């Protein structure tokens, strides 16, 4: 079978206006996929040069396919219908490895039409490396490499105001754009670059805070059948879900120049990204955290199986709509639409999320994802939310690690694993009550940020649920919720 390339599969070619730090699956099924659609339908003319940020010698690069690859977007659409759509992506032109091609890397700074920088170098990528020097070929960190490019561009175009860049990091850290700009300015100072350069960066380059969301599963297991249907070999074939969201905080220039309005409502330009982060954490991540211990202890193995179970699906839906959404600050119709999308994503037949695989560090996840909503709900209504306190109890029950003859592995900080082992041993041997276990866990102010036993009625609410789970089992305890 012929391997994908531009000679045998000719088509559109776009001007190089985008530098992309990162060659991974996510950016290719998210940023490059969006740019390709905009190029085709709105003549955006945004060709991408991929910069591989790490120093790894690899035999296979996107250059072997002239930048071409296929995305396979599949899952459930807004109507709940199963869809699968292959798209040949032509937005990527080439790939550069700066450790082996440093001159070609720096040449990107001198290209007058170059305008945009996207990145996904993982959460650890936006960091400062004290040992980096301006004359390194290249600097080791991503912010260091970006500073080298910006400095070269500033010099080549004599600080021209119209040659600044729009920088759009997609790394999953809070206020990623602000953080990246601060690190570029820190490198400027560290390398003793002239103040005029720092002013140019601040005044004529824009750094955007973003929130990105799409599950990208990578190279599909059924690739042979897919390639047979496509009629070519594609070693960079990448699969992702139908849903995506791209929330961007910053100046309007990015939306205007890339015509991002055409991708609304999936792409949103906002003044403040904070409520959208809260929405994702509480509804998407929170639903996972609430569902996992309930569904697993009810005998289910995956998220999809849980959502096919009427009792589990009803629990998640009611928890989100009655207890989580009222605590958030976005318009109600927008929040309910997001909750609808989350539940469709959980039902995606093309993705199997094992419950145990997402049970890692459940104590920290509950603190960050659901505890704020639990406390806010009580403040709003004067009573403890039934399902959120039940989810709390199911998490504590999960850390038994066993029920009857069924055993399961636990993955968390060693101090929690050891503590739960001692607490549950005491409960099982009638040396303490479930309420005493709840009190011991909730009193840990170092973990929760406060002594939760001082919240009137919380220990009693969680303890009652936990007692019901122990005595009656998960299914029966769930039916008793009102």
Short mmCIF file of C-alpha atoms in Angstrom, two decimals, residues 35-480:
data_model
loop_
_atom_site.label_atom_id
_atom_site.label_comp_id
_atom_site.label_asym_id
_atom_site.label_seq_id
_atom_site.Cartn_x
_atom_site.Cartn_y
_atom_site.Cartn_z
CA UNK A 35 -6.45 25.08 11.22
CA UNK A 36 -6.96 22.61 8.39
CA UNK A 37 -10.74 23.16 8.51
CA UNK A 38 -10.30 26.94 8.61
CA UNK A 39 -7.85 26.79 5.71
CA UNK A 40 -10.30 24.82 3.61
CA UNK A 41 -13.50 26.68 4.44
CA UNK A 42 -12.33 30.24 5.21
CA UNK A 43 -9.08 30.62 3.27
CA UNK A 44 -7.12 31.25 6.46
CA UNK A 45 -3.90 30.13 4.72
CA UNK A 46 -2.17 29.00 7.92
CA UNK A 47 0.56 26.45 7.26
CA UNK A 48 2.32 24.91 10.25
CA UNK A 49 6.01 24.23 10.91
CA UNK A 50 6.30 21.72 13.72
CA UNK A 51 9.25 22.11 16.10
CA UNK A 52 10.10 18.96 18.03
CA UNK A 53 10.98 20.41 21.45
CA UNK A 54 12.94 17.51 22.96
CA UNK A 55 16.43 16.35 22.07
CA UNK A 56 15.65 12.94 20.68
CA UNK A 57 17.03 11.49 17.49
CA UNK A 58 14.12 9.79 15.75
CA UNK A 59 13.99 7.92 12.47
CA UNK A 60 10.34 8.70 11.78
CA UNK A 61 9.10 12.28 11.50
CA UNK A 62 6.18 13.96 9.80
CA UNK A 63 8.58 14.83 6.98
CA UNK A 64 8.40 11.22 5.78
CA UNK A 65 4.79 11.97 4.86
CA UNK A 66 5.41 15.57 3.73
CA UNK A 67 3.50 16.73 6.79
CA UNK A 68 0.33 14.86 5.79
CA UNK A 69 -1.64 12.63 8.14
CA UNK A 70 -5.23 11.63 8.86
CA UNK A 71 -7.45 12.39 11.81
CA UNK A 72 -10.22 9.96 12.69
CA UNK A 73 -12.86 11.76 14.75
CA UNK A 74 -15.42 9.37 16.19
CA UNK A 75 -17.95 9.14 18.96
CA UNK A 76 -21.44 10.48 19.60
CA UNK A 77 -22.61 13.72 18.04
CA UNK A 78 -24.97 16.27 19.65
CA UNK A 79 -27.95 14.14 18.60
CA UNK A 80 -26.47 11.09 20.29
CA UNK A 81 -25.74 9.41 16.95
CA UNK A 82 -22.58 7.40 16.39
CA UNK A 83 -20.27 9.07 13.88
CA UNK A 84 -16.82 8.44 12.42
CA UNK A 85 -15.13 10.96 10.12
CA UNK A 86 -11.69 10.70 8.54
CA UNK A 87 -9.98 13.92 7.46
CA UNK A 88 -6.72 14.23 5.56
CA UNK A 89 -4.83 17.04 7.31
CA UNK A 90 -2.83 19.33 5.01
CA UNK A 91 -2.15 22.21 7.41
CA UNK A 92 1.26 20.87 8.51
CA UNK A 93 4.08 21.54 6.03
CA UNK A 94 7.17 20.15 7.72
CA UNK A 95 8.91 19.28 10.95
CA UNK A 96 12.15 20.72 12.34
CA UNK A 97 14.39 19.17 14.99
CA UNK A 98 16.19 22.21 16.48
CA UNK A 99 18.98 20.18 18.09
CA UNK A 100 20.01 18.89 14.67
CA UNK A 101 18.71 21.82 12.57
CA UNK A 102 19.38 24.91 14.65
CA UNK A 103 19.95 27.21 11.67
CA UNK A 104 16.61 26.17 10.16
CA UNK A 105 15.02 26.72 13.56
CA UNK A 106 16.35 30.29 13.86
CA UNK A 107 15.34 30.99 10.26
CA UNK A 108 11.72 30.77 11.40
CA UNK A 109 12.25 34.05 13.27
CA UNK A 110 13.29 35.81 10.07
CA UNK A 111 10.23 34.75 8.05
CA UNK A 112 8.17 37.96 7.70
CA UNK A 113 4.82 36.18 7.36
CA UNK A 114 5.31 34.07 10.52
CA UNK A 115 2.66 35.18 13.00
CA UNK A 116 1.41 32.48 15.40
CA UNK A 117 3.03 30.16 17.95
CA UNK A 118 1.11 27.20 19.40
CA UNK A 119 2.55 24.75 21.91
CA UNK A 120 1.92 21.67 23.97
CA UNK A 121 5.14 20.65 25.68
CA UNK A 122 3.34 18.97 28.64
CA UNK A 123 2.73 20.59 32.01
CA UNK A 124 6.45 20.36 32.78
CA UNK A 125 7.40 22.15 29.57
CA UNK A 126 6.70 25.70 30.69
CA UNK A 127 9.62 26.01 33.07
CA UNK A 128 12.81 28.01 33.59
CA UNK A 129 16.22 26.33 33.23
CA UNK A 130 18.95 28.29 35.00
CA UNK A 131 21.68 26.71 32.89
CA UNK A 132 20.22 27.87 29.56
CA UNK A 133 22.32 30.38 27.64
CA UNK A 134 21.42 32.63 24.74
CA UNK A 135 24.08 31.01 22.54
CA UNK A 136 22.93 27.44 23.23
CA UNK A 137 21.93 25.58 20.08
CA UNK A 138 19.20 25.52 21.27
CA UNK A 139 18.23 26.34 24.87
CA UNK A 140 16.98 23.26 26.71
CA UNK A 141 13.59 24.59 27.81
CA UNK A 142 10.64 25.53 25.63
CA UNK A 143 10.47 29.11 27.05
CA UNK A 144 14.21 29.42 26.41
CA UNK A 145 13.81 28.31 22.78
CA UNK A 146 10.91 30.74 22.32
CA UNK A 147 13.01 33.58 23.76
CA UNK A 148 15.80 32.75 21.32
CA UNK A 149 13.34 33.00 18.42
CA UNK A 150 11.80 36.23 19.66
CA UNK A 151 15.23 37.80 20.20
CA UNK A 152 16.30 36.80 16.68
CA UNK A 153 13.07 38.25 15.25
CA UNK A 154 13.41 41.47 17.24
CA UNK A 155 16.93 41.96 15.87
CA UNK A 156 16.16 40.98 12.28
CA UNK A 157 13.19 43.35 11.99
CA UNK A 158 14.71 46.10 14.18
CA UNK A 159 11.94 45.83 16.74
CA UNK A 160 9.14 46.50 14.22
CA UNK A 161 5.77 46.73 15.94
CA UNK A 162 4.02 44.67 13.25
CA UNK A 163 6.39 41.71 13.59
CA UNK A 164 5.29 40.59 17.03
CA UNK A 165 3.83 37.12 17.50
CA UNK A 166 0.57 35.79 18.91
CA UNK A 167 1.57 33.02 21.32
CA UNK A 168 -1.03 30.39 22.25
CA UNK A 169 0.17 27.73 24.72
CA UNK A 170 -2.06 24.68 25.18
CA UNK A 171 -0.27 23.20 28.18
CA UNK A 172 -2.62 22.22 31.00
CA UNK A 173 -1.48 24.71 33.62
CA UNK A 174 -3.41 27.65 35.02
CA UNK A 175 -2.90 30.91 33.13
CA UNK A 176 -0.46 29.28 30.75
CA UNK A 177 -0.05 32.38 28.59
CA UNK A 178 0.73 34.67 31.52
CA UNK A 179 3.21 32.12 32.87
CA UNK A 180 4.95 31.73 29.52
CA UNK A 181 5.27 35.50 29.04
CA UNK A 182 6.76 35.85 32.53
CA UNK A 183 9.36 33.19 31.71
CA UNK A 184 10.31 34.85 28.41
CA UNK A 185 10.84 38.12 30.28
CA UNK A 186 12.80 36.25 32.94
CA UNK A 187 15.09 34.83 30.25
CA UNK A 188 15.46 38.32 28.80
CA UNK A 189 16.72 39.53 32.16
CA UNK A 190 18.78 36.39 32.81
CA UNK A 191 20.55 36.80 29.46
CA UNK A 192 20.93 40.56 29.99
CA UNK A 193 19.09 41.46 26.82
CA UNK A 194 18.35 45.16 26.29
CA UNK A 195 15.20 46.64 27.89
CA UNK A 196 13.91 47.51 24.41
CA UNK A 197 13.48 43.79 23.72
CA UNK A 198 11.40 43.26 26.87
CA UNK A 199 9.24 46.24 25.93
CA UNK A 200 8.73 44.80 22.44
CA UNK A 201 7.65 41.46 23.91
CA UNK A 202 5.23 43.16 26.28
CA UNK A 203 3.82 45.68 23.80
CA UNK A 204 3.82 43.85 20.47
CA UNK A 205 3.53 40.15 21.31
CA UNK A 206 0.37 38.68 22.82
CA UNK A 207 0.34 35.66 25.11
CA UNK A 208 -3.05 33.94 25.46
CA UNK A 209 -4.38 31.98 28.41
CA UNK A 210 -6.18 28.89 27.15
CA UNK A 211 -8.26 25.94 28.23
CA UNK A 212 -8.19 22.96 25.87
CA UNK A 213 -10.31 19.84 25.95
CA UNK A 214 -10.49 16.83 23.66
CA UNK A 215 -9.72 13.18 24.31
CA UNK A 216 -7.17 12.05 21.74
CA UNK A 217 -6.49 8.33 21.87
CA UNK A 218 -3.69 8.31 19.30
CA UNK A 219 -2.90 5.62 16.76
CA UNK A 220 -5.99 3.39 16.57
CA UNK A 221 -5.85 -0.34 17.20
CA UNK A 222 -7.94 -0.96 14.08
CA UNK A 223 -5.49 0.95 11.88
CA UNK A 224 -5.18 -1.80 9.23
CA UNK A 225 -8.90 -1.70 8.47
CA UNK A 226 -8.90 2.09 8.49
CA UNK A 227 -5.95 2.31 6.11
CA UNK A 228 -7.60 -0.20 3.79
CA UNK A 229 -10.67 2.02 3.62
CA UNK A 230 -8.55 5.14 3.08
CA UNK A 231 -6.41 3.56 0.38
CA UNK A 232 -3.03 4.56 1.80
CA UNK A 233 -0.60 3.82 4.63
CA UNK A 234 -0.49 6.50 7.34
CA UNK A 235 1.89 6.01 10.24
CA UNK A 236 0.67 9.26 11.83
CA UNK A 237 -3.02 8.36 11.80
CA UNK A 238 -4.55 9.79 14.98
CA UNK A 239 -7.97 9.16 16.53
CA UNK A 240 -9.90 11.53 18.76
CA UNK A 241 -13.39 12.11 20.10
CA UNK A 242 -16.04 14.29 18.48
CA UNK A 243 -16.20 16.78 21.33
CA UNK A 244 -13.68 19.58 21.63
CA UNK A 245 -13.49 22.90 23.44
CA UNK A 246 -10.96 25.71 23.08
CA UNK A 247 -11.41 28.65 25.44
CA UNK A 248 -9.08 31.58 24.81
CA UNK A 249 -8.47 34.68 26.92
CA UNK A 250 -6.60 37.54 25.31
CA UNK A 251 -6.69 40.26 22.62
CA UNK A 252 -9.06 39.95 19.65
CA UNK A 253 -6.25 39.79 17.11
CA UNK A 254 -6.03 35.97 17.25
CA UNK A 255 -9.73 35.47 16.55
CA UNK A 256 -9.78 38.05 13.79
CA UNK A 257 -6.70 36.83 11.95
CA UNK A 258 -7.54 33.11 12.18
CA UNK A 259 -11.30 33.68 11.76
CA UNK A 260 -12.03 31.66 14.87
CA UNK A 261 -15.62 32.89 14.94
CA UNK A 262 -16.30 30.17 12.36
CA UNK A 263 -15.59 27.53 15.01
CA UNK A 264 -18.03 28.85 17.63
CA UNK A 265 -19.34 27.68 20.03
CA UNK A 266 -16.58 25.07 20.44
CA UNK A 267 -14.01 27.87 20.30
CA UNK A 268 -14.76 30.70 22.72
CA UNK A 269 -13.00 34.05 23.09
CA UNK A 270 -13.55 35.26 26.64
CA UNK A 271 -12.50 38.07 28.95
CA UNK A 272 -11.95 35.72 31.89
CA UNK A 273 -11.10 32.06 31.58
CA UNK A 274 -11.65 31.32 35.29
CA UNK A 275 -15.33 30.20 35.19
CA UNK A 276 -14.60 27.87 32.27
CA UNK A 277 -11.83 26.20 34.23
CA UNK A 278 -14.24 25.81 37.14
CA UNK A 279 -16.84 24.31 34.77
CA UNK A 280 -14.44 21.72 33.42
CA UNK A 281 -13.06 20.76 36.83
CA UNK A 282 -16.44 20.50 38.54
CA UNK A 283 -18.55 18.96 35.77
CA UNK A 284 -16.18 16.88 33.63
CA UNK A 285 -13.51 15.94 36.15
CA UNK A 286 -15.96 15.99 39.06
CA UNK A 287 -18.34 13.60 37.32
CA UNK A 288 -15.48 11.14 36.81
CA UNK A 289 -14.44 11.41 40.45
CA UNK A 290 -17.99 10.91 41.70
CA UNK A 291 -18.78 8.06 39.32
CA UNK A 292 -15.69 5.87 39.71
CA UNK A 293 -16.05 4.58 43.30
CA UNK A 294 -19.83 4.24 43.01
CA UNK A 295 -19.81 2.31 39.74
CA UNK A 296 -16.80 0.13 40.53
CA UNK A 297 -18.19 -0.98 43.88
CA UNK A 298 -21.48 -1.73 42.13
CA UNK A 299 -19.61 -4.30 40.03
CA UNK A 300 -18.96 -2.31 36.84
CA UNK A 301 -15.60 -2.04 35.10
CA UNK A 302 -15.65 0.94 32.70
CA UNK A 303 -17.13 4.41 32.32
CA UNK A 304 -19.12 3.29 29.29
CA UNK A 305 -20.65 0.36 31.19
CA UNK A 306 -21.56 2.70 34.00
CA UNK A 307 -23.31 5.13 31.67
CA UNK A 308 -25.26 2.25 30.12
CA UNK A 309 -26.49 1.41 33.62
CA UNK A 310 -29.66 3.43 34.30
CA UNK A 311 -29.00 3.69 38.02
CA UNK A 312 -25.44 4.98 37.58
CA UNK A 313 -26.33 7.34 34.74
CA UNK A 314 -29.18 8.75 36.79
CA UNK A 315 -26.88 9.31 39.76
CA UNK A 316 -24.36 11.26 37.66
CA UNK A 317 -27.02 13.31 35.91
CA UNK A 318 -28.77 14.30 39.12
CA UNK A 319 -25.49 15.09 40.89
CA UNK A 320 -24.44 17.45 38.09
CA UNK A 321 -27.78 19.17 37.53
CA UNK A 322 -29.05 19.44 41.10
CA UNK A 323 -25.86 19.85 43.14
CA UNK A 324 -22.91 20.92 40.97
CA UNK A 325 -24.32 23.26 38.31
CA UNK A 326 -26.08 25.55 40.82
CA UNK A 327 -22.67 26.35 42.38
CA UNK A 328 -21.07 27.56 39.11
CA UNK A 329 -21.02 31.05 37.62
CA UNK A 330 -21.75 30.57 33.91
CA UNK A 331 -25.22 30.84 32.31
CA UNK A 332 -27.39 27.86 33.23
CA UNK A 333 -28.16 26.84 29.65
CA UNK A 334 -24.43 26.77 28.89
CA UNK A 335 -23.68 24.67 31.96
CA UNK A 336 -26.46 22.18 31.18
CA UNK A 337 -25.25 21.91 27.58
CA UNK A 338 -21.75 21.17 28.89
CA UNK A 339 -23.18 18.49 31.21
CA UNK A 340 -25.02 16.94 28.25
CA UNK A 341 -21.78 16.85 26.28
CA UNK A 342 -19.88 15.29 29.17
CA UNK A 343 -22.38 12.45 29.42
CA UNK A 344 -22.22 11.84 25.66
CA UNK A 345 -18.44 11.68 25.96
CA UNK A 346 -18.71 9.14 28.75
CA UNK A 347 -20.87 7.00 26.43
CA UNK A 348 -18.42 7.12 23.51
CA UNK A 349 -18.34 3.52 22.20
CA UNK A 350 -14.88 4.05 20.67
CA UNK A 351 -13.18 4.82 23.99
CA UNK A 352 -13.00 2.39 26.90
CA UNK A 353 -12.04 4.08 30.17
CA UNK A 354 -11.44 1.46 32.83
CA UNK A 355 -12.72 2.76 36.15
CA UNK A 356 -9.63 1.62 38.02
CA UNK A 357 -7.37 3.46 35.57
CA UNK A 358 -8.92 6.79 36.57
CA UNK A 359 -9.15 6.02 40.30
CA UNK A 360 -5.57 7.19 40.89
CA UNK A 361 -5.13 9.73 43.72
CA UNK A 362 -8.83 9.84 44.52
CA UNK A 363 -8.36 11.79 47.74
CA UNK A 364 -6.65 14.71 46.03
CA UNK A 365 -9.10 14.60 43.13
CA UNK A 366 -12.07 14.86 45.48
CA UNK A 367 -10.49 17.82 47.26
CA UNK A 368 -9.88 19.77 44.06
CA UNK A 369 -12.87 18.69 41.97
CA UNK A 370 -15.84 18.16 44.29
CA UNK A 371 -15.15 19.55 47.75
CA UNK A 372 -15.64 23.19 46.64
CA UNK A 373 -19.05 22.31 45.18
CA UNK A 374 -20.02 20.31 48.26
CA UNK A 375 -19.26 23.27 50.55
CA UNK A 376 -20.86 25.84 48.23
CA UNK A 377 -24.01 23.76 47.90
CA UNK A 378 -24.39 23.63 51.67
CA UNK A 379 -23.86 27.40 51.91
CA UNK A 380 -26.50 28.01 49.25
CA UNK A 381 -29.15 25.61 50.56
CA UNK A 382 -28.44 25.26 54.27
CA UNK A 383 -28.19 21.47 54.00
CA UNK A 384 -25.62 18.98 52.79
CA UNK A 385 -26.09 17.81 49.18
CA UNK A 386 -27.20 14.19 49.18
CA UNK A 387 -25.28 12.91 46.17
CA UNK A 388 -22.03 14.76 46.81
CA UNK A 389 -21.91 13.49 50.38
CA UNK A 390 -22.76 10.02 49.07
CA UNK A 391 -19.89 10.30 46.57
CA UNK A 392 -17.62 11.25 49.47
CA UNK A 393 -18.74 8.16 51.39
CA UNK A 394 -18.25 5.87 48.38
CA UNK A 395 -14.69 7.18 48.04
CA UNK A 396 -13.94 6.26 51.65
CA UNK A 397 -15.52 2.84 51.07
CA UNK A 398 -13.40 2.37 47.95
CA UNK A 399 -10.25 2.61 50.08
CA UNK A 400 -11.22 -0.65 51.78
CA UNK A 401 -9.56 -2.27 48.78
CA UNK A 402 -11.85 -5.26 49.12
CA UNK A 403 -15.43 -6.36 49.59
CA UNK A 404 -16.12 -10.00 50.26
CA UNK A 405 -13.97 -12.05 47.89
CA UNK A 406 -13.41 -9.14 45.53
CA UNK A 407 -10.12 -7.24 45.90
CA UNK A 408 -8.81 -4.25 43.95
CA UNK A 409 -5.55 -2.28 43.84
CA UNK A 410 -5.35 1.18 45.41
CA UNK A 411 -3.17 3.96 44.04
CA UNK A 412 -2.64 7.06 46.13
CA UNK A 413 -0.07 8.75 48.35
CA UNK A 414 1.54 6.22 50.62
CA UNK A 415 0.41 8.07 53.74
CA UNK A 416 -3.25 7.72 52.69
CA UNK A 417 -2.85 4.05 51.77
CA UNK A 418 -1.28 3.27 55.12
CA UNK A 419 -3.82 5.34 57.01
CA UNK A 420 -6.82 3.74 55.31
CA UNK A 421 -5.37 0.28 55.86
CA UNK A 422 -5.22 1.01 59.60
CA UNK A 423 -8.64 2.69 59.73
CA UNK A 424 -10.47 -0.02 57.81
CA UNK A 425 -8.73 -2.76 59.78
CA UNK A 426 -10.05 -1.16 62.95
CA UNK A 427 -13.58 -0.91 61.53
CA UNK A 428 -13.56 -4.49 60.25
CA UNK A 429 -12.39 -5.74 63.65
CA UNK A 430 -15.03 -3.69 65.51
CA UNK A 431 -12.40 -1.52 67.17
CA UNK A 432 -13.95 1.66 65.80
CA UNK A 433 -17.15 2.69 64.07
CA UNK A 434 -17.57 3.95 60.50
CA UNK A 435 -18.33 7.37 61.97
CA UNK A 436 -14.98 7.39 63.75
CA UNK A 437 -13.30 6.54 60.44
CA UNK A 438 -15.12 9.43 58.74
CA UNK A 439 -14.14 11.78 61.54
CA UNK A 440 -10.49 10.73 61.33
CA UNK A 441 -10.35 11.36 57.58
CA UNK A 442 -12.31 14.62 57.57
CA UNK A 443 -10.24 16.09 60.41
CA UNK A 444 -7.06 16.13 58.28
CA UNK A 445 -6.71 19.89 57.78
CA UNK A 446 -3.39 19.47 55.99
CA UNK A 447 -5.14 17.61 53.19
CA UNK A 448 -8.51 19.36 53.00
CA UNK A 449 -7.30 22.85 53.80
CA UNK A 450 -9.49 22.90 56.92
CA UNK A 451 -10.78 20.55 59.59
CA UNK A 452 -13.99 19.38 57.91
CA UNK A 453 -15.32 17.94 61.16
CA UNK A 454 -15.97 21.56 62.16
CA UNK A 455 -18.57 21.80 59.39
CA UNK A 456 -21.83 21.12 61.31
CA UNK A 457 -23.56 17.95 60.15
CA UNK A 458 -21.02 16.86 57.54
CA UNK A 459 -19.58 13.95 59.52
CA UNK A 460 -23.10 12.69 60.24
CA UNK A 461 -24.19 12.95 56.59
CA UNK A 462 -21.15 11.10 55.22
CA UNK A 463 -21.24 8.53 58.04
CA UNK A 464 -24.87 7.64 57.37
CA UNK A 465 -24.10 6.96 53.71
CA UNK A 466 -21.02 4.93 54.61
CA UNK A 467 -22.99 2.83 57.10
CA UNK A 468 -25.63 2.11 54.44
CA UNK A 469 -22.95 1.05 51.95
CA UNK A 470 -21.33 -1.29 54.45
CA UNK A 471 -24.58 -2.88 55.59
CA UNK A 472 -26.64 -2.95 52.39
CA UNK A 473 -24.11 -2.74 49.55
CA UNK A 474 -23.66 -0.04 46.92
CA UNK A 475 -26.74 -0.71 44.81
CA UNK A 476 -29.18 -0.68 47.68
CA UNK A 477 -27.54 2.33 49.32
CA UNK A 478 -27.85 4.19 46.04
CA UNK A 479 -31.58 3.47 45.80
CA UNK A 480 -32.09 5.02 49.23
#
